[in-house]
Amino acid sequence: MRVLGIETSCDETGIGLVDSSAGVVAEALFSQVGIHRPHGGVVPELAARDHVRKLLPLLRETLGAREMDEVDAVAYTAGPGLIGALLTGAVFGHSLAWALGKPAIGVHHLEAHLLAVMLQGAPPPPYLALLVSGGHTQLVAAHDIGHYELLGDTLDDAVGEAFDKVARMLGLGYPGGPEIQRLARRGRARRFEFPQPMARRPGLDFSFSGLKTRALQTLRHCGDDDDRCHADIALAFEMAAVGSLTERCRRALGQSGCKRLVAAGGVAANARLRRELAKLGGDGVEVIYPEMKLCADNGVMIANAGLLRLQAGQTPDPLPQVRARWPLTELQPPRAA
Ligand code: KG4
Ligand code: ZN
């Protein structure tokens, strides 16, 4: 079975073609960061308009006429995400499926992130998942496809959002995660030390707004354009944020007895996080993270999630329906209607 995936939930237009035996057949991605950068964050209306502009050229870039004939189904992101952006992909996906005489299926964006590691040969759930992106910071017990239990969530900002906001404070570009990572490499380890958020609190929740405030207060110690000082702040922030994520994962592994940890989402591209999480491995515990290109939003992971659900017998969706808010825990295992 071959499924075409379409991702348009935020600021990435992604197309991917995944085959049940051959894996990833083709993919194309267009990032809108250049469009949103002057605004310091994603502008929903601009995002939706640009998806409309890019979807067809990207599809043409990905699929020739022969591959188009071989598509068995079309999967698209049905939520959560920006409503206008989601609608462009859902309507495009359904129109294309209708024209091809094939079924269309709406996919949950976070489930797609969680299952993306299966594209690189990782076995399906059960596993523990750390979902870290611009909009989410969650620890999830993935019992099975469609059966997710929320173990921990952020009480305020998502970790990616905190990276973006601190980057902005430091005069860096958008998205801020990669910029902070770059600057932090030049930071001095003990110049500033930020306390790890929620360190003494029991449970598995996260909080990042205090770290953001701490970064802002510390910035007053720096002179204008004091690059060295900015690098020290970037490092202190990155260490505390990553420390908090890693500590929560260690706790969750201990409490659940689960032997596999999967990291997913844009922040899973962070080198320090990958290094620190890797240290949780051993003693029978396996830590898995997606290849770099699978961390950020893409069409391939949507195709993969659609394929897995269709293979498990889920009935396709007759109409394009999207949800801006859609908790992962509301998902059901694949089933025929
Ligand atoms: O999953 P994603 O591509 O989009 C959402 O669904 O949000 O995640 C984007 C987030 C942004 O906040 C970005 O700053 C962050 O991931 N990010 C990083 C890194 N690369 C991307 N954060 C820290 N370090 C990175 N290397
Ligand atoms: Zn995402």
mmCIF file of C-alpha atoms and ligand atoms in Angstrom:
data_model
loop_
_atom_site.group_PDB
_atom_site.id
_atom_site.type_symbol
_atom_site.label_atom_id
_atom_site.label_comp_id
_atom_site.label_asym_id
_atom_site.label_seq_id
_atom_site.Cartn_x
_atom_site.Cartn_y
_atom_site.Cartn_z
ATOM 1 C CA MET A 1 0.000 0.000 0.000
ATOM 2 C CA ARG A 2 1.226 3.504 -0.891
ATOM 3 C CA VAL A 3 0.051 6.567 1.003
ATOM 4 C CA LEU A 4 0.621 10.191 0.122
ATOM 5 C CA GLY A 5 0.949 12.439 3.197
ATOM 6 C CA ILE A 6 0.213 16.154 3.389
ATOM 7 C CA GLU A 7 1.331 18.336 6.317
ATOM 8 C CA THR A 8 0.093 21.917 6.689
ATOM 9 C CA SER A 9 -0.624 22.356 10.413
ATOM 10 C CA CYS A 10 1.761 25.252 10.987
ATOM 11 C CA ASP A 11 4.580 26.828 8.977
ATOM 12 C CA GLU A 12 5.893 23.843 7.040
ATOM 13 C CA THR A 13 4.326 22.590 3.816
ATOM 14 C CA GLY A 14 5.220 18.915 3.580
ATOM 15 C CA ILE A 15 4.484 16.177 1.065
ATOM 16 C CA GLY A 16 5.625 12.586 1.509
ATOM 17 C CA LEU A 17 5.010 9.256 -0.196
ATOM 18 C CA VAL A 18 5.392 6.142 1.955
ATOM 19 C CA ASP A 19 5.136 2.538 0.826
ATOM 20 C CA SER A 20 4.249 -0.292 3.232
ATOM 21 C CA SER A 21 7.209 -2.366 2.043
ATOM 22 C CA ALA A 22 9.706 0.102 0.553
ATOM 23 C CA GLY A 23 9.344 2.840 3.214
ATOM 24 C CA VAL A 24 9.862 6.452 2.160
ATOM 25 C CA VAL A 25 9.554 6.731 -1.638
ATOM 26 C CA ALA A 26 9.586 10.501 -2.120
ATOM 27 C CA GLU A 27 9.341 13.673 -0.073
ATOM 28 C CA ALA A 28 9.386 17.433 -0.395
ATOM 29 C CA LEU A 29 9.300 20.148 2.223
ATOM 30 C CA PHE A 30 8.968 23.889 2.085
ATOM 31 C CA SER A 31 9.660 25.892 5.215
ATOM 32 C CA GLN A 32 7.914 29.249 5.588
ATOM 33 C CA VAL A 33 10.394 30.554 8.179
ATOM 34 C CA GLY A 34 11.570 33.314 5.829
ATOM 35 C CA ILE A 35 7.989 34.599 5.589
ATOM 36 C CA HIS A 36 7.401 34.641 9.361
ATOM 37 C CA ARG A 37 10.872 35.709 10.501
ATOM 38 C CA PRO A 38 10.249 39.472 10.245
ATOM 39 C CA HIS A 39 7.242 39.004 12.566
ATOM 40 C CA GLY A 40 9.182 36.989 15.191
ATOM 41 C CA GLY A 41 6.669 34.126 15.089
ATOM 42 C CA VAL A 42 4.137 32.385 12.854
ATOM 43 C CA VAL A 43 1.384 34.630 11.410
ATOM 44 C CA PRO A 44 -1.608 32.280 10.876
ATOM 45 C CA GLU A 45 -3.105 34.098 7.873
ATOM 46 C CA LEU A 46 0.238 34.224 6.049
ATOM 47 C CA ALA A 47 0.808 30.539 6.817
ATOM 48 C CA ALA A 48 -2.523 29.462 5.276
ATOM 49 C CA ARG A 49 -1.993 31.590 2.154
ATOM 50 C CA ASP A 50 1.455 30.207 1.595
ATOM 51 C CA HIS A 51 0.320 26.582 1.931
ATOM 52 C CA VAL A 52 -2.173 27.287 -0.878
ATOM 53 C CA ARG A 53 0.653 28.725 -2.986
ATOM 54 C CA LYS A 54 3.064 25.841 -2.366
ATOM 55 C CA LEU A 55 0.980 22.637 -2.206
ATOM 56 C CA LEU A 56 0.641 21.979 -5.925
ATOM 57 C CA PRO A 57 4.257 22.821 -6.881
ATOM 58 C CA LEU A 58 5.499 20.602 -4.048
ATOM 59 C CA LEU A 59 3.232 17.752 -5.114
ATOM 60 C CA ARG A 60 4.567 18.048 -8.674
ATOM 61 C CA GLU A 61 8.100 18.057 -7.326
ATOM 62 C CA THR A 62 7.427 14.871 -5.339
ATOM 63 C CA LEU A 63 5.340 12.771 -7.702
ATOM 64 C CA GLY A 64 5.474 12.113 -11.425
ATOM 65 C CA ALA A 65 2.408 10.818 -13.333
ATOM 66 C CA ARG A 66 3.434 7.213 -12.704
ATOM 67 C CA GLU A 67 3.787 7.639 -8.945
ATOM 68 C CA MET A 68 0.457 9.475 -8.868
ATOM 69 C CA ASP A 69 -1.228 6.395 -10.376
ATOM 70 C CA GLU A 70 0.320 4.262 -7.660
ATOM 71 C CA VAL A 71 -1.126 6.245 -4.743
ATOM 72 C CA ASP A 72 -3.611 4.090 -2.794
ATOM 73 C CA ALA A 73 -4.745 6.718 -0.286
ATOM 74 C CA VAL A 74 -4.167 10.323 0.777
ATOM 75 C CA ALA A 75 -3.445 11.248 4.419
ATOM 76 C CA TYR A 76 -3.490 14.843 5.673
ATOM 77 C CA THR A 77 -3.026 16.542 9.055
ATOM 78 C CA ALA A 78 -6.482 17.074 10.544
ATOM 79 C CA GLY A 79 -5.200 18.733 13.760
ATOM 80 C CA PRO A 80 -4.141 20.077 16.129
ATOM 81 C CA GLY A 81 -2.765 23.241 14.528
ATOM 82 C CA LEU A 82 -3.686 26.582 12.988
ATOM 83 C CA ILE A 83 -7.225 26.261 11.685
ATOM 84 C CA GLY A 84 -6.704 28.054 8.347
ATOM 85 C CA ALA A 85 -3.481 26.190 7.671
ATOM 86 C CA LEU A 86 -5.118 22.830 8.507
ATOM 87 C CA LEU A 87 -8.039 23.575 6.190
ATOM 88 C CA THR A 88 -5.777 24.103 3.182
ATOM 89 C CA GLY A 89 -4.216 20.633 3.548
ATOM 90 C CA ALA A 90 -7.518 18.897 4.350
ATOM 91 C CA VAL A 91 -9.360 20.358 1.370
ATOM 92 C CA PHE A 92 -6.395 19.806 -0.951
ATOM 93 C CA GLY A 93 -6.031 16.202 0.269
ATOM 94 C CA HIS A 94 -9.702 15.388 -0.173
ATOM 95 C CA SER A 95 -9.876 17.020 -3.620
ATOM 96 C CA LEU A 96 -6.836 15.097 -4.789
ATOM 97 C CA ALA A 97 -8.163 11.814 -3.373
ATOM 98 C CA TRP A 98 -11.520 12.399 -5.042
ATOM 99 C CA ALA A 99 -9.846 13.131 -8.393
ATOM 100 C CA LEU A 100 -7.751 9.952 -8.077
ATOM 101 C CA GLY A 101 -10.747 7.897 -6.944
ATOM 102 C CA LYS A 102 -8.923 6.964 -3.718
ATOM 103 C CA PRO A 103 -9.779 7.313 -0.006
ATOM 104 C CA ALA A 104 -8.597 10.184 2.227
ATOM 105 C CA ILE A 105 -7.791 10.001 5.929
ATOM 106 C CA GLY A 106 -7.256 12.743 8.525
ATOM 107 C CA VAL A 107 -4.262 12.234 10.820
ATOM 108 C CA HIS A 108 -3.496 13.560 14.319
ATOM 109 C CA HIS A 109 -0.294 15.608 14.054
ATOM 110 C CA LEU A 110 1.109 14.498 17.423
ATOM 111 C CA GLU A 111 0.374 10.843 16.786
ATOM 112 C CA ALA A 112 2.306 11.250 13.530
ATOM 113 C CA HIS A 113 5.282 12.675 15.496
ATOM 114 C CA LEU A 114 5.068 9.793 18.003
ATOM 115 C CA LEU A 115 5.016 7.087 15.336
ATOM 116 C CA ALA A 116 7.655 8.666 13.045
ATOM 117 C CA VAL A 117 10.486 6.527 14.508
ATOM 118 C CA MET A 118 8.810 3.460 12.977
ATOM 119 C CA LEU A 119 9.973 4.812 9.597
ATOM 120 C CA GLN A 120 13.543 4.141 10.682
ATOM 121 C CA GLY A 121 12.821 0.595 11.793
ATOM 122 C CA ALA A 122 11.810 1.149 15.438
ATOM 123 C CA PRO A 123 9.105 -1.251 16.646
ATOM 124 C CA PRO A 124 5.571 0.047 17.314
ATOM 125 C CA PRO A 125 4.366 1.069 20.829
ATOM 126 C CA PRO A 126 4.348 0.352 23.738
ATOM 127 C CA TYR A 127 6.885 3.016 24.661
ATOM 128 C CA LEU A 128 7.259 6.164 26.673
ATOM 129 C CA ALA A 129 7.367 9.296 24.502
ATOM 130 C CA LEU A 130 8.720 12.763 25.131
ATOM 131 C CA LEU A 131 6.909 15.078 22.759
ATOM 132 C CA VAL A 132 8.712 18.408 22.505
ATOM 133 C CA SER A 133 7.786 21.033 19.938
ATOM 134 C CA GLY A 134 6.855 24.688 19.554
ATOM 135 C CA GLY A 135 3.346 23.960 20.824
ATOM 136 C CA HIS A 136 3.712 20.929 23.106
ATOM 137 C CA THR A 137 5.791 19.521 25.939
ATOM 138 C CA GLN A 138 4.298 16.222 27.007
ATOM 139 C CA LEU A 139 5.323 12.916 28.469
ATOM 140 C CA VAL A 140 3.076 10.271 27.003
ATOM 141 C CA ALA A 141 2.681 6.565 27.666
ATOM 142 C CA ALA A 142 2.024 5.220 24.172
ATOM 143 C CA HIS A 143 0.378 1.872 24.950
ATOM 144 C CA ASP A 144 -0.633 1.143 21.379
ATOM 145 C CA ILE A 145 -1.493 3.010 18.186
ATOM 146 C CA GLY A 146 -4.401 5.256 19.186
ATOM 147 C CA HIS A 147 -4.083 4.521 22.912
ATOM 148 C CA TYR A 148 -2.173 7.283 24.661
ATOM 149 C CA GLU A 149 -1.993 8.254 28.319
ATOM 150 C CA LEU A 150 -0.820 11.721 29.274
ATOM 151 C CA LEU A 151 1.704 11.441 32.137
ATOM 152 C CA GLY A 152 3.014 15.002 32.188
ATOM 153 C CA ASP A 153 2.360 18.330 30.485
ATOM 154 C CA THR A 154 3.658 21.874 30.636
ATOM 155 C CA LEU A 155 1.915 24.177 33.075
ATOM 156 C CA ASP A 156 2.758 27.234 30.940
ATOM 157 C CA ASP A 157 4.974 27.577 27.841
ATOM 158 C CA ALA A 158 5.970 24.721 25.560
ATOM 159 C CA VAL A 159 9.725 24.167 25.623
ATOM 160 C CA GLY A 160 10.146 25.124 21.937
ATOM 161 C CA GLU A 161 8.181 28.305 22.590
ATOM 162 C CA ALA A 162 10.556 29.120 25.478
ATOM 163 C CA PHE A 163 13.569 28.562 23.189
ATOM 164 C CA ASP A 164 11.954 30.890 20.631
ATOM 165 C CA LYS A 165 11.172 33.599 23.206
ATOM 166 C CA VAL A 166 14.615 33.563 24.836
ATOM 167 C CA ALA A 167 16.200 33.680 21.369
ATOM 168 C CA ARG A 168 14.136 36.752 20.612
ATOM 169 C CA MET A 169 15.294 38.405 23.869
ATOM 170 C CA LEU A 170 18.877 37.769 22.808
ATOM 171 C CA GLY A 171 18.260 39.343 19.411
ATOM 172 C CA LEU A 172 18.483 35.998 17.582
ATOM 173 C CA GLY A 173 16.366 34.879 14.616
ATOM 174 C CA TYR A 174 13.282 32.690 14.400
ATOM 175 C CA PRO A 175 12.997 29.740 14.989
ATOM 176 C CA GLY A 176 15.046 30.240 18.124
ATOM 177 C CA GLY A 177 15.940 26.631 19.057
ATOM 178 C CA PRO A 178 18.755 26.124 16.542
ATOM 179 C CA GLU A 179 20.014 29.696 17.175
ATOM 180 C CA ILE A 180 20.217 29.164 20.955
ATOM 181 C CA GLN A 181 21.972 25.841 20.394
ATOM 182 C CA ARG A 182 24.554 27.546 18.143
ATOM 183 C CA LEU A 183 25.180 30.466 20.518
ATOM 184 C CA ALA A 184 25.293 28.226 23.622
ATOM 185 C CA ARG A 185 28.320 26.394 22.203
ATOM 186 C CA ARG A 186 30.379 29.511 22.935
ATOM 187 C CA GLY A 187 28.936 29.999 26.445
ATOM 188 C CA ARG A 188 30.934 29.576 29.663
ATOM 189 C CA ALA A 189 29.429 26.843 31.794
ATOM 190 C CA ARG A 190 29.394 28.398 35.239
ATOM 191 C CA ARG A 191 28.998 32.097 34.448
ATOM 192 C CA PHE A 192 25.265 31.916 35.088
ATOM 193 C CA GLU A 193 23.430 28.935 36.492
ATOM 194 C CA PHE A 194 19.669 28.749 36.105
ATOM 195 C CA PRO A 195 17.825 26.455 38.526
ATOM 196 C CA GLN A 196 16.113 23.509 36.913
ATOM 197 C CA PRO A 197 12.374 24.258 36.831
ATOM 198 C CA MET A 198 10.119 22.138 39.080
ATOM 199 C CA ALA A 199 13.159 20.182 40.330
ATOM 200 C CA ARG A 200 11.712 19.665 43.799
ATOM 201 C CA ARG A 201 8.132 19.171 42.684
ATOM 202 C CA PRO A 202 6.907 15.585 42.459
ATOM 203 C CA GLY A 203 5.117 14.397 39.344
ATOM 204 C CA LEU A 204 5.951 14.681 35.681
ATOM 205 C CA ASP A 205 4.758 18.155 34.702
ATOM 206 C CA PHE A 206 6.985 20.851 33.214
ATOM 207 C CA SER A 207 7.242 24.618 33.482
ATOM 208 C CA PHE A 208 9.365 26.938 31.374
ATOM 209 C CA SER A 209 8.052 30.452 31.957
ATOM 210 C CA GLY A 210 10.256 30.930 35.059
ATOM 211 C CA LEU A 211 13.358 30.150 33.008
ATOM 212 C CA LYS A 212 12.297 32.755 30.479
ATOM 213 C CA THR A 213 11.940 35.387 33.213
ATOM 214 C CA ARG A 214 15.297 34.360 34.645
ATOM 215 C CA ALA A 215 16.906 34.851 31.233
ATOM 216 C CA LEU A 216 15.358 38.307 30.962
ATOM 217 C CA GLN A 217 16.567 39.326 34.440
ATOM 218 C CA THR A 218 20.069 38.027 33.732
ATOM 219 C CA LEU A 219 20.193 39.939 30.469
ATOM 220 C CA ARG A 220 20.421 43.135 32.562
ATOM 221 C CA HIS A 221 23.930 42.037 33.599
ATOM 222 C CA CYS A 222 25.058 42.183 29.983
ATOM 223 C CA GLY A 223 26.108 45.332 28.194
ATOM 224 C CA ASP A 224 24.556 46.195 24.830
ATOM 225 C CA ASP A 225 25.670 43.742 22.144
ATOM 226 C CA ASP A 226 27.674 41.802 24.711
ATOM 227 C CA ASP A 227 27.948 38.664 22.650
ATOM 228 C CA ARG A 228 29.919 36.699 25.242
ATOM 229 C CA CYS A 229 27.331 37.405 27.917
ATOM 230 C CA HIS A 230 24.482 36.456 25.550
ATOM 231 C CA ALA A 231 26.213 33.146 24.852
ATOM 232 C CA ASP A 232 26.481 32.516 28.619
ATOM 233 C CA ILE A 233 22.732 33.103 28.992
ATOM 234 C CA ALA A 234 21.938 30.859 26.022
ATOM 235 C CA LEU A 235 24.000 28.075 27.624
ATOM 236 C CA ALA A 236 22.485 28.515 31.098
ATOM 237 C CA PHE A 237 18.992 28.426 29.600
ATOM 238 C CA GLU A 238 19.677 25.406 27.389
ATOM 239 C CA MET A 239 21.241 23.450 30.251
ATOM 240 C CA ALA A 240 18.337 24.100 32.610
ATOM 241 C CA ALA A 241 15.656 23.366 29.993
ATOM 242 C CA VAL A 242 17.323 20.166 28.800
ATOM 243 C CA GLY A 243 18.070 19.162 32.414
ATOM 244 C CA SER A 244 14.402 19.457 33.285
ATOM 245 C CA LEU A 245 13.274 17.396 30.275
ATOM 246 C CA THR A 246 15.852 14.688 30.963
ATOM 247 C CA GLU A 247 15.079 14.523 34.676
ATOM 248 C CA ARG A 248 11.360 14.079 33.995
ATOM 249 C CA CYS A 249 12.126 11.287 31.527
ATOM 250 C CA ARG A 250 14.349 9.546 34.067
ATOM 251 C CA ARG A 251 11.536 9.752 36.609
ATOM 252 C CA ALA A 252 8.914 8.504 34.126
ATOM 253 C CA LEU A 253 11.077 5.538 33.110
ATOM 254 C CA GLY A 254 11.549 4.637 36.769
ATOM 255 C CA GLN A 255 7.882 5.003 37.673
ATOM 256 C CA SER A 256 6.442 3.216 34.656
ATOM 257 C CA GLY A 257 9.011 0.449 34.390
ATOM 258 C CA CYS A 258 8.902 1.065 30.634
ATOM 259 C CA LYS A 259 12.077 0.051 28.812
ATOM 260 C CA ARG A 260 11.825 2.231 25.705
ATOM 261 C CA LEU A 261 11.883 6.015 25.460
ATOM 262 C CA VAL A 262 11.110 7.801 22.188
ATOM 263 C CA ALA A 263 11.790 11.509 21.711
ATOM 264 C CA ALA A 264 9.741 13.354 19.101
ATOM 265 C CA GLY A 265 9.048 16.853 17.765
ATOM 266 C CA GLY A 266 11.174 19.809 16.669
ATOM 267 C CA VAL A 267 13.070 20.215 19.969
ATOM 268 C CA ALA A 268 14.197 16.565 19.717
ATOM 269 C CA ALA A 269 16.686 17.941 17.147
ATOM 270 C CA ASN A 270 18.556 19.654 20.009
ATOM 271 C CA ALA A 271 22.048 18.167 20.302
ATOM 272 C CA ARG A 272 22.329 18.605 24.083
ATOM 273 C CA LEU A 273 18.928 16.949 24.617
ATOM 274 C CA ARG A 274 19.902 14.009 22.394
ATOM 275 C CA ARG A 275 23.180 13.644 24.307
ATOM 276 C CA GLU A 276 21.560 13.807 27.737
ATOM 277 C CA LEU A 277 18.685 11.467 26.856
ATOM 278 C CA ALA A 278 21.164 8.952 25.453
ATOM 279 C CA LYS A 279 22.666 8.736 28.946
ATOM 280 C CA LEU A 280 19.345 7.332 30.215
ATOM 281 C CA GLY A 281 19.926 4.302 27.979
ATOM 282 C CA GLY A 282 21.589 1.095 29.136
ATOM 283 C CA ASP A 283 20.425 -1.345 31.827
ATOM 284 C CA GLY A 284 17.869 -2.650 29.383
ATOM 285 C CA VAL A 285 16.514 0.842 28.599
ATOM 286 C CA GLU A 286 16.582 1.888 24.942
ATOM 287 C CA VAL A 287 16.438 5.557 23.921
ATOM 288 C CA ILE A 288 15.280 6.274 20.376
ATOM 289 C CA TYR A 289 15.072 9.586 18.579
ATOM 290 C CA PRO A 290 14.029 10.373 15.041
ATOM 291 C CA GLU A 291 16.553 11.189 12.339
ATOM 292 C CA MET A 292 17.010 14.956 12.194
ATOM 293 C CA LYS A 293 14.732 15.470 9.205
ATOM 294 C CA LEU A 294 11.943 13.518 10.901
ATOM 295 C CA CYS A 295 12.037 15.707 14.047
ATOM 296 C CA ALA A 296 10.534 18.807 12.471
ATOM 297 C CA ASP A 297 7.148 18.803 10.748
ATOM 298 C CA ASN A 298 7.071 16.870 7.465
ATOM 299 C CA GLY A 299 4.719 15.054 5.087
ATOM 300 C CA VAL A 300 6.377 11.666 5.458
ATOM 301 C CA MET A 301 5.306 11.225 9.091
ATOM 302 C CA ILE A 302 1.708 12.045 8.108
ATOM 303 C CA ALA A 303 1.803 9.448 5.328
ATOM 304 C CA ASN A 304 3.235 6.936 7.820
ATOM 305 C CA ALA A 305 0.505 7.524 10.435
ATOM 306 C CA GLY A 306 -2.233 7.341 7.761
ATOM 307 C CA LEU A 307 -0.736 4.146 6.367
ATOM 308 C CA LEU A 308 -0.579 2.486 9.809
ATOM 309 C CA ARG A 309 -4.198 3.344 10.549
ATOM 310 C CA LEU A 310 -5.497 2.233 7.144
ATOM 311 C CA GLN A 311 -3.541 -1.023 7.384
ATOM 312 C CA ALA A 312 -5.133 -1.601 10.805
ATOM 313 C CA GLY A 313 -8.540 -1.338 9.144
ATOM 314 C CA GLN A 314 -9.601 2.221 9.940
ATOM 315 C CA THR A 315 -12.378 3.605 7.755
ATOM 316 C CA PRO A 316 -11.264 6.653 5.715
ATOM 317 C CA ASP A 317 -12.880 10.054 6.304
ATOM 318 C CA PRO A 318 -15.729 10.954 3.944
ATOM 319 C CA LEU A 319 -15.332 14.725 4.476
ATOM 320 C CA PRO A 320 -12.511 17.141 5.286
ATOM 321 C CA GLN A 321 -12.776 17.909 8.994
ATOM 322 C CA VAL A 322 -10.120 19.659 11.044
ATOM 323 C CA ARG A 323 -9.636 20.516 14.735
ATOM 324 C CA ALA A 324 -7.398 23.324 15.986
ATOM 325 C CA ARG A 325 -7.417 21.760 19.469
ATOM 326 C CA TRP A 326 -7.386 18.014 19.719
ATOM 327 C CA PRO A 327 -5.945 16.275 22.804
ATOM 328 C CA LEU A 328 -3.933 13.164 21.938
ATOM 329 C CA THR A 329 -5.779 11.272 24.673
ATOM 330 C CA GLU A 330 -9.069 11.610 22.742
ATOM 331 C CA LEU A 331 -7.744 9.403 19.969
ATOM 332 C CA GLN A 332 -9.163 5.912 19.527
ATOM 333 C CA PRO A 333 -7.376 2.850 18.181
ATOM 334 C CA PRO A 334 -7.910 2.315 14.421
ATOM 335 C CA ARG A 335 -11.320 0.829 13.690
ATOM 336 C CA ALA A 336 -13.847 0.358 10.937
ATOM 337 C CA ALA A 337 -16.854 2.701 11.141
HETATM 338 O O1 KG4 B 1 7.701 20.114 15.815
HETATM 339 P P1 KG4 B 1 8.056 21.466 15.262
HETATM 340 O O2 KG4 B 1 8.839 21.534 13.989
HETATM 341 O O3 KG4 B 1 6.779 22.331 15.044
HETATM 342 C C1 KG4 B 1 5.724 22.335 15.935
HETATM 343 O O4 KG4 B 1 4.819 21.468 15.763
HETATM 344 O O5 KG4 B 1 5.789 23.171 16.868
HETATM 345 O O6 KG4 B 1 8.863 22.247 16.429
HETATM 346 C C2 KG4 B 1 9.323 23.559 16.258
HETATM 347 C C3 KG4 B 1 10.065 23.989 17.513
HETATM 348 C C4 KG4 B 1 10.461 25.464 17.501
HETATM 349 O O7 KG4 B 1 10.063 26.048 18.731
HETATM 350 C C5 KG4 B 1 11.976 25.421 17.376
HETATM 351 O O8 KG4 B 1 12.632 26.528 17.993
HETATM 352 C C6 KG4 B 1 12.313 24.127 18.059
HETATM 353 O O9 KG4 B 1 11.286 23.242 17.652
HETATM 354 N N1 KG4 B 1 13.623 23.605 17.659
HETATM 355 C C7 KG4 B 1 14.671 23.467 18.512
HETATM 356 C C8 KG4 B 1 15.765 23.007 17.738
HETATM 357 N N2 KG4 B 1 15.343 22.870 16.433
HETATM 358 C C9 KG4 B 1 14.028 23.235 16.413
HETATM 359 N N3 KG4 B 1 14.774 23.703 19.834
HETATM 360 C C10 KG4 B 1 15.972 23.475 20.416
HETATM 361 N N4 KG4 B 1 17.071 23.066 19.737
HETATM 362 C C11 KG4 B 1 17.015 22.796 18.410
HETATM 363 N N5 KG4 B 1 18.112 22.384 17.752
HETATM 364 ZN ZN ZN B 2 5.001 19.247 14.903
#
